[in-house]
Short mmCIF file of C-alpha atoms and ligand atoms in Angstrom, two decimals:
data_model
loop_
_atom_site.label_atom_id
_atom_site.label_comp_id
_atom_site.label_asym_id
_atom_site.label_seq_id
_atom_site.Cartn_x
_atom_site.Cartn_y
_atom_site.Cartn_z
CA MET F 1 -45.12 57.98 -32.59
CA ILE F 2 -43.46 58.45 -29.21
CA GLN F 3 -40.07 59.90 -28.24
CA SER F 4 -37.50 57.75 -26.50
CA ARG F 5 -34.08 58.34 -25.03
CA ALA F 6 -31.75 55.81 -26.58
CA ALA F 7 -28.06 55.09 -26.90
CA VAL F 8 -27.33 54.99 -30.63
CA CYS F 9 -24.36 53.13 -32.04
CA HIS F 10 -23.60 55.01 -35.30
CA SER F 11 -20.50 53.05 -36.26
CA ALA F 12 -18.12 50.59 -34.66
CA ASN F 13 -15.48 52.01 -32.35
CA GLN F 14 -17.19 55.40 -32.17
CA PRO F 15 -18.75 56.29 -28.80
CA MET F 16 -22.48 55.75 -28.68
CA THR F 17 -24.48 58.96 -28.41
CA MET F 18 -27.56 59.53 -26.33
CA GLU F 19 -30.35 60.64 -28.62
CA THR F 20 -34.07 61.27 -28.58
CA VAL F 21 -35.34 58.88 -31.19
CA GLU F 22 -38.84 58.50 -32.51
CA VAL F 23 -40.46 55.13 -31.93
CA GLU F 24 -43.36 54.12 -34.14
CA GLY F 25 -46.15 52.35 -32.26
CA PRO F 26 -46.59 48.55 -32.46
CA LYS F 27 -48.01 47.08 -35.67
CA SER F 28 -49.94 43.85 -35.89
CA GLY F 29 -48.34 41.15 -33.69
CA GLU F 30 -45.96 43.63 -32.03
CA VAL F 31 -45.53 44.91 -28.49
CA LEU F 32 -44.24 48.28 -27.25
CA ILE F 33 -42.19 47.87 -24.12
CA GLU F 34 -40.78 50.44 -21.71
CA ILE F 35 -37.40 48.96 -20.81
CA LYS F 36 -36.50 49.71 -17.20
CA ALA F 37 -33.11 47.98 -16.97
CA THR F 38 -30.66 46.37 -19.34
CA GLY F 39 -27.49 44.40 -18.82
CA VAL F 40 -24.40 45.04 -20.92
CA CYS F 41 -23.25 41.78 -22.50
CA HIS F 42 -20.25 40.78 -24.55
CA THR F 43 -22.46 40.18 -27.64
CA ASP F 44 -23.22 43.90 -27.70
CA ALA F 45 -19.54 44.64 -27.41
CA VAL F 46 -18.52 42.57 -30.42
CA ILE F 47 -20.67 44.88 -32.53
CA PHE F 48 -19.65 48.07 -30.77
CA TRP F 49 -15.96 47.17 -30.98
CA GLY F 50 -16.21 46.06 -34.59
CA ILE F 51 -15.20 42.46 -33.92
CA ASN F 52 -18.33 41.28 -35.72
CA ALA F 53 -19.25 43.50 -38.66
CA ASN F 54 -22.36 41.54 -39.70
CA SER F 55 -24.85 43.68 -37.81
CA PRO F 56 -26.18 46.72 -39.67
CA LEU F 57 -25.47 50.12 -38.19
CA PRO F 58 -26.58 52.65 -37.07
CA ALA F 59 -28.42 50.61 -34.51
CA ILE F 60 -29.67 50.59 -30.94
CA LEU F 61 -27.86 47.75 -29.20
CA GLY F 62 -28.82 45.90 -26.02
CA HIS F 63 -30.34 42.40 -25.69
CA GLU F 64 -30.56 41.74 -21.94
CA GLY F 65 -33.46 43.90 -20.80
CA ALA F 66 -36.62 43.83 -18.76
CA GLY F 67 -39.53 46.22 -18.72
CA VAL F 68 -43.25 46.81 -18.78
CA VAL F 69 -45.64 46.49 -21.71
CA VAL F 70 -47.00 49.91 -22.70
CA GLU F 71 -49.11 49.10 -25.76
CA VAL F 72 -49.86 46.12 -27.93
CA GLY F 73 -50.62 46.09 -31.65
CA PRO F 74 -53.60 44.36 -33.30
CA ASP F 75 -53.84 40.57 -32.93
CA VAL F 76 -51.64 40.45 -29.83
CA GLU F 77 -53.24 38.07 -27.36
CA THR F 78 -50.64 36.81 -24.91
CA VAL F 79 -49.46 40.02 -23.27
CA ARG F 80 -51.23 43.21 -22.23
CA PRO F 81 -50.22 46.67 -20.99
CA GLY F 82 -48.74 46.55 -17.51
CA ASP F 83 -47.25 43.07 -17.89
CA HIS F 84 -43.61 42.67 -16.83
CA VAL F 85 -41.67 41.19 -19.68
CA VAL F 86 -38.25 40.19 -20.95
CA PRO F 87 -37.66 40.67 -24.69
CA LEU F 88 -36.11 37.62 -26.30
CA TYR F 89 -33.42 37.47 -28.96
CA GLY F 90 -34.58 33.92 -29.55
CA ALA F 91 -38.28 33.80 -30.38
CA GLU F 92 -40.73 30.99 -29.65
CA CYS F 93 -43.34 31.17 -32.38
CA GLY F 94 -44.92 27.80 -31.52
CA THR F 95 -45.66 27.00 -35.14
CA CYS F 96 -42.35 26.50 -37.01
CA ARG F 97 -40.81 23.05 -37.49
CA GLN F 98 -38.39 23.56 -34.62
CA CYS F 99 -41.01 24.80 -32.18
CA ARG F 100 -43.41 21.97 -33.08
CA SER F 101 -40.70 19.31 -32.71
CA GLY F 102 -40.53 19.46 -28.94
CA ARG F 103 -36.83 18.77 -29.36
CA THR F 104 -35.29 22.23 -29.21
CA ASN F 105 -35.71 25.78 -27.97
CA ILE F 106 -34.22 27.17 -31.18
CA CYS F 107 -36.83 29.02 -33.26
CA TRP F 108 -35.61 30.77 -36.34
CA SER F 109 -38.92 32.39 -37.20
CA THR F 110 -37.58 35.92 -36.55
CA ARG F 111 -33.94 35.34 -37.32
CA LYS F 112 -33.73 36.47 -40.92
CA THR F 113 -35.29 39.88 -40.35
CA ARG F 114 -33.68 40.17 -36.90
CA ASP F 115 -30.21 39.85 -38.36
CA LEU F 116 -31.04 42.54 -40.92
CA GLY F 117 -31.87 44.93 -38.07
CA VAL F 118 -35.58 45.18 -38.82
CA LEU F 119 -38.84 43.69 -37.56
CA LEU F 120 -40.79 40.95 -39.29
CA ASP F 121 -42.36 43.28 -41.86
CA GLY F 122 -38.91 44.37 -43.00
CA THR F 123 -38.97 47.86 -41.47
CA ALA F 124 -37.53 49.50 -38.37
CA ARG F 125 -39.63 51.27 -35.71
CA PHE F 126 -36.82 53.69 -34.73
CA ARG F 127 -36.09 56.99 -36.46
CA LEU F 128 -33.54 59.71 -35.78
CA ASN F 129 -33.81 62.96 -37.73
CA GLY F 130 -36.13 61.18 -40.13
CA GLN F 131 -33.66 58.35 -40.90
CA PRO F 132 -34.36 54.76 -39.80
CA ILE F 133 -32.19 53.29 -37.05
CA HIS F 134 -31.72 49.52 -37.03
CA HIS F 135 -32.89 47.19 -34.30
CA PHE F 136 -30.30 44.85 -32.78
CA MET F 137 -31.04 41.15 -32.01
CA GLY F 138 -34.69 42.14 -32.23
CA THR F 139 -34.51 43.62 -28.77
CA SER F 140 -32.70 47.05 -28.73
CA THR F 141 -32.90 47.43 -25.00
CA PHE F 142 -30.62 50.50 -24.96
CA SER F 143 -33.73 52.42 -25.97
CA ARG F 144 -36.16 53.26 -23.17
CA TYR F 145 -39.01 52.31 -25.51
CA THR F 146 -38.62 49.40 -27.91
CA VAL F 147 -40.94 47.40 -30.19
CA VAL F 148 -40.63 43.61 -30.24
CA PRO F 149 -42.60 40.86 -31.98
CA GLU F 150 -45.08 39.15 -29.64
CA VAL F 151 -43.36 35.79 -30.37
CA ALA F 152 -40.21 37.31 -28.81
CA VAL F 153 -41.72 38.53 -25.55
CA ALA F 154 -41.63 36.52 -22.33
CA ARG F 155 -44.00 37.51 -19.59
CA ILE F 156 -42.56 37.17 -16.10
CA ARG F 157 -43.93 37.57 -12.55
CA SER F 158 -44.27 41.22 -11.50
CA ASP F 159 -42.64 40.98 -8.08
CA LEU F 160 -39.07 40.56 -9.32
CA PRO F 161 -37.01 43.76 -9.41
CA LEU F 162 -36.51 44.51 -13.12
CA ALA F 163 -32.86 45.40 -12.52
CA GLN F 164 -32.44 41.70 -11.62
CA ALA F 165 -34.93 40.25 -14.07
CA CYS F 166 -33.12 41.79 -17.03
CA LEU F 167 -30.30 39.26 -16.54
CA LEU F 168 -32.78 36.51 -17.43
CA GLY F 169 -32.65 37.96 -20.96
CA CYS F 170 -29.22 36.48 -21.61
CA GLY F 171 -26.46 35.60 -19.14
CA VAL F 172 -28.29 34.01 -16.23
CA THR F 173 -30.62 31.90 -18.35
CA THR F 174 -27.85 30.83 -20.72
CA GLY F 175 -25.68 29.51 -17.93
CA VAL F 176 -28.25 28.20 -15.46
CA GLY F 177 -30.41 26.70 -18.20
CA ALA F 178 -27.48 24.86 -19.78
CA ALA F 179 -26.61 23.29 -16.44
CA MET F 180 -30.22 22.39 -15.59
CA HIS F 181 -30.56 20.55 -18.89
CA ASP F 182 -27.52 18.31 -18.62
CA VAL F 183 -26.56 17.92 -14.96
CA ARG F 184 -28.05 15.14 -12.88
CA PRO F 185 -28.05 14.91 -9.08
CA GLY F 186 -24.71 13.60 -7.81
CA ASP F 187 -22.81 14.48 -10.97
CA THR F 188 -19.25 15.74 -11.14
CA VAL F 189 -19.12 18.77 -13.37
CA ALA F 190 -16.29 20.82 -14.89
CA VAL F 191 -16.86 24.44 -15.87
CA PHE F 192 -14.21 25.94 -18.17
CA GLY F 193 -14.30 29.76 -18.07
CA LEU F 194 -15.85 31.48 -15.05
CA GLY F 195 -17.08 34.71 -16.57
CA GLY F 196 -20.69 35.89 -16.62
CA VAL F 197 -21.96 32.71 -18.23
CA GLY F 198 -19.57 30.32 -16.45
CA VAL F 199 -20.50 31.46 -12.97
CA ASN F 200 -24.17 30.92 -13.86
CA ILE F 201 -23.35 27.41 -15.07
CA VAL F 202 -21.84 26.85 -11.65
CA GLN F 203 -24.98 27.96 -9.80
CA GLY F 204 -27.16 26.05 -12.23
CA ALA F 205 -25.12 22.88 -11.62
CA ARG F 206 -25.50 23.39 -7.90
CA ALA F 207 -29.28 23.88 -8.31
CA ALA F 208 -29.40 20.68 -10.35
CA GLY F 209 -27.78 18.76 -7.51
CA ALA F 210 -24.20 18.36 -8.72
CA ALA F 211 -22.01 16.77 -6.05
CA ARG F 212 -18.81 18.29 -7.28
CA ILE F 213 -18.28 21.39 -9.42
CA ILE F 214 -14.76 22.03 -10.69
CA GLY F 215 -14.21 25.60 -11.88
CA ILE F 216 -11.30 26.32 -14.22
CA ASP F 217 -10.14 29.86 -14.97
CA PRO F 218 -6.77 31.66 -14.90
CA ASN F 219 -8.29 34.72 -13.20
CA PRO F 220 -8.21 34.39 -9.36
CA MET F 221 -11.07 36.89 -8.91
CA LYS F 222 -13.30 34.81 -11.13
CA ARG F 223 -12.37 31.66 -9.26
CA ASP F 224 -13.30 33.38 -5.96
CA LEU F 225 -16.66 34.39 -7.39
CA ALA F 226 -17.28 30.85 -8.64
CA ALA F 227 -16.56 29.51 -5.17
CA ARG F 228 -19.29 31.78 -3.78
CA PHE F 229 -21.71 30.40 -6.39
CA GLY F 230 -21.03 26.79 -5.53
CA ALA F 231 -17.78 25.60 -7.16
CA THR F 232 -16.25 22.95 -4.87
CA ASP F 233 -12.83 22.69 -6.58
CA LEU F 234 -10.98 25.48 -8.35
CA ILE F 235 -8.13 25.10 -10.80
CA ASP F 236 -5.73 27.67 -12.23
CA PRO F 237 -5.01 26.12 -15.64
CA VAL F 238 -1.84 28.13 -16.28
CA PRO F 239 0.69 26.18 -14.14
CA LEU F 240 -0.74 22.85 -15.33
CA GLY F 241 -0.48 23.72 -19.00
CA PRO F 242 -0.99 20.61 -21.16
CA ARG F 243 -1.35 18.46 -18.02
CA LEU F 244 -4.77 20.02 -17.22
CA VAL F 245 -6.88 17.27 -18.78
CA ALA F 246 -4.90 14.48 -17.11
CA ALA F 247 -5.16 16.27 -13.78
CA ILE F 248 -8.98 16.50 -14.03
CA ILE F 249 -9.26 12.83 -15.09
CA ASP F 250 -7.08 11.87 -12.11
CA MET F 251 -9.10 13.84 -9.56
CA THR F 252 -12.43 12.49 -10.87
CA ASP F 253 -11.77 8.77 -11.16
CA GLY F 254 -11.73 8.83 -14.96
CA GLY F 255 -13.34 12.08 -16.03
CA VAL F 256 -16.32 14.26 -15.30
CA ASP F 257 -19.94 13.44 -16.05
CA VAL F 258 -20.59 16.80 -17.69
CA SER F 259 -18.28 19.61 -18.80
CA PHE F 260 -19.14 23.10 -19.99
CA GLU F 261 -17.04 25.55 -21.98
CA SER F 262 -17.85 29.24 -22.09
CA SER F 263 -14.56 30.94 -23.03
CA GLY F 264 -14.88 30.56 -26.80
CA GLU F 265 -11.26 29.42 -27.08
CA LEU F 266 -10.74 26.37 -29.30
CA GLY F 267 -8.05 24.79 -27.15
CA VAL F 268 -10.26 25.09 -24.10
CA MET F 269 -13.19 23.55 -25.95
CA ARG F 270 -11.06 20.56 -26.74
CA GLN F 271 -9.89 20.19 -23.14
CA ALA F 272 -13.49 20.39 -21.96
CA PHE F 273 -14.41 17.47 -24.26
CA GLU F 274 -11.36 15.40 -23.42
CA CYS F 275 -11.89 15.47 -19.67
CA THR F 276 -15.32 13.82 -19.88
CA CYS F 277 -15.69 10.19 -18.77
CA VAL F 278 -16.04 7.20 -21.02
CA GLY F 279 -19.57 5.85 -21.59
CA TRP F 280 -21.72 8.90 -21.03
CA GLY F 281 -19.51 11.98 -20.49
CA THR F 282 -21.09 15.03 -22.09
CA CYS F 283 -19.40 18.26 -23.14
CA VAL F 284 -21.58 21.31 -23.71
CA LEU F 285 -20.12 24.21 -25.71
CA LEU F 286 -21.42 27.72 -25.05
CA GLY F 287 -18.52 29.98 -25.97
CA VAL F 288 -18.52 31.64 -29.37
CA GLU F 289 -15.50 30.75 -31.50
CA PRO F 290 -13.81 33.00 -34.09
CA ASP F 291 -15.60 32.91 -37.45
CA GLY F 292 -14.93 29.67 -39.34
CA ALA F 293 -12.79 28.02 -36.61
CA GLU F 294 -12.78 24.26 -36.12
CA ILE F 295 -11.81 21.86 -33.33
CA GLY F 296 -10.26 18.43 -33.85
CA VAL F 297 -12.09 15.61 -32.11
CA ARG F 298 -10.89 12.01 -32.10
CA PRO F 299 -13.81 9.88 -33.27
CA VAL F 300 -12.93 7.13 -30.79
CA MET F 301 -13.85 9.52 -27.99
CA VAL F 302 -17.36 9.75 -29.35
CA ARG F 303 -17.60 6.08 -30.24
CA TYR F 304 -16.91 5.22 -26.61
CA GLY F 305 -20.07 7.00 -25.54
CA ARG F 306 -19.16 10.64 -25.11
CA THR F 307 -21.39 13.39 -26.42
CA LEU F 308 -20.25 16.74 -27.76
CA LYS F 309 -23.08 19.23 -27.93
CA GLY F 310 -23.91 22.88 -27.70
CA SER F 311 -26.47 25.05 -26.03
CA TYR F 312 -28.29 28.19 -27.16
CA PHE F 313 -29.93 30.41 -24.53
CA GLY F 314 -29.45 27.53 -22.09
CA GLY F 315 -31.83 25.35 -24.05
CA VAL F 316 -34.69 27.39 -22.61
CA LYS F 317 -37.83 28.15 -24.62
CA GLY F 318 -38.16 31.83 -23.88
CA ARG F 319 -41.91 32.28 -23.81
CA SER F 320 -43.02 29.04 -22.19
CA GLN F 321 -40.09 28.32 -19.87
CA LEU F 322 -38.48 31.60 -18.77
CA GLY F 323 -41.04 31.93 -15.98
CA ARG F 324 -39.48 28.94 -14.23
CA TYR F 325 -36.15 30.76 -14.05
CA ALA F 326 -37.87 33.89 -12.75
CA ASP F 327 -39.37 31.66 -10.03
CA MET F 328 -35.94 30.26 -9.16
CA LEU F 329 -34.60 33.79 -8.88
CA ALA F 330 -37.52 34.86 -6.68
CA ALA F 331 -37.13 31.76 -4.48
CA GLY F 332 -33.40 32.29 -4.06
CA THR F 333 -32.52 28.95 -5.70
CA ILE F 334 -30.36 31.08 -7.98
CA THR F 335 -29.17 34.60 -7.33
CA VAL F 336 -27.75 37.60 -9.13
CA ASP F 337 -26.14 38.98 -5.96
CA GLY F 338 -22.48 39.43 -6.70
CA LEU F 339 -22.94 39.10 -10.47
CA VAL F 340 -23.61 42.78 -11.10
CA SER F 341 -20.59 44.88 -10.32
CA HIS F 342 -21.91 48.20 -11.65
CA THR F 343 -25.39 49.74 -11.85
CA LEU F 344 -25.32 52.90 -13.91
CA PRO F 345 -27.68 55.26 -15.71
CA ILE F 346 -28.13 54.61 -19.44
CA ASP F 347 -26.22 57.84 -20.10
CA ALA F 348 -23.10 56.05 -18.85
CA VAL F 349 -23.34 53.40 -21.62
CA ASN F 350 -19.86 54.12 -23.01
CA GLU F 351 -18.36 53.95 -19.54
CA ALA F 352 -20.05 50.57 -19.01
CA PHE F 353 -18.38 49.14 -22.15
CA GLU F 354 -15.05 50.59 -21.06
CA LEU F 355 -15.41 48.85 -17.69
CA MET F 356 -16.00 45.58 -19.53
CA ARG F 357 -13.13 46.10 -21.93
CA THR F 358 -10.67 46.76 -19.13
CA GLY F 359 -11.98 43.84 -17.02
CA GLN F 360 -13.13 46.10 -14.18
CA SER F 361 -16.75 44.97 -14.34
CA SER F 362 -18.24 41.49 -14.10
CA ARG F 363 -21.60 42.72 -15.28
CA ALA F 364 -22.94 46.25 -15.66
CA VAL F 365 -26.66 47.00 -15.56
CA LEU F 366 -27.94 50.24 -17.08
CA LEU F 367 -31.11 51.91 -15.86
CA HIS F 368 -33.45 53.95 -18.02
CA ALA F 369 -34.32 56.72 -15.54
ZN1 LIG O 1 -25.80 38.34 -24.13
ZN1 LIG O 2 -40.75 28.75 -33.94
#
């Protein structure tokens, strides 16, 4: 049992409190990690702000972290103390039907227990005043020390600053990976929504060799940032209104090769699909819609060769493929410069969420001192 400083979310819409929690050591197949840095992502906020009430509280949030392995439990073979790692909210067990298929990065081996806020044996490793505290997304990176199943730990090169590497745990990989999977050299690409994920789609599209990258967002600051990350054309959708799709089709000789949507707005998802070209145009959805929402799609659009698809964690298999993204970051093929607007101590966790809520931060990174 070790002691760990952690930000505890007791209930939605109540400030998190910094606590000293007890962390039970790793059991069989588990890894104890000292988290050095963690990003603050919108998926944490939807729990903290009570938008999604499906996650059990009290819990230690945080799912975009990087750190160093401290101790491994019995039967752990693929990581050892001292390894630099990124905990994964999407596991890669290697043995389930999805992992064996070679067709997807989605592995649900940990999902059931993960969504109940516990590890695979059905219990939590965190305690506060003798009471269990739930895990969140299987990662809980707002605790300096956290325990994660081995199948949800990605080892990365040790020369990357962990305050940068943490962004590989969610935003950077989600955006860059999605683009790398579907963009071909010379493509014309549209990116709807230029937030933390969108701007990473832009740099991923550039890395994949896109000839033209059209960024669409009503916020001029986000458009400026996207330009720095490689967007070649920028559109404010507001003055165009319903003429946006026609405008994009006009400027691209019949529609884009690939479009991406990361805003989570249904109308925008539909626009992203409708601006793809006949024959092979592909629309990739990344934004998270309101519970139960639907979009209308005209079947003829699909029949004439378009594809509507989605992407989870950028289509990247966390354990076997994340290293490639760490390499791209180290080589400067992709960058996090300009993505992180605020670097704060973990004690400022509430402030970091307030900066997000008020739109003052593009990304905050919290450091466990
Ligand atoms: Zn995230
Ligand atoms: Zn699996």
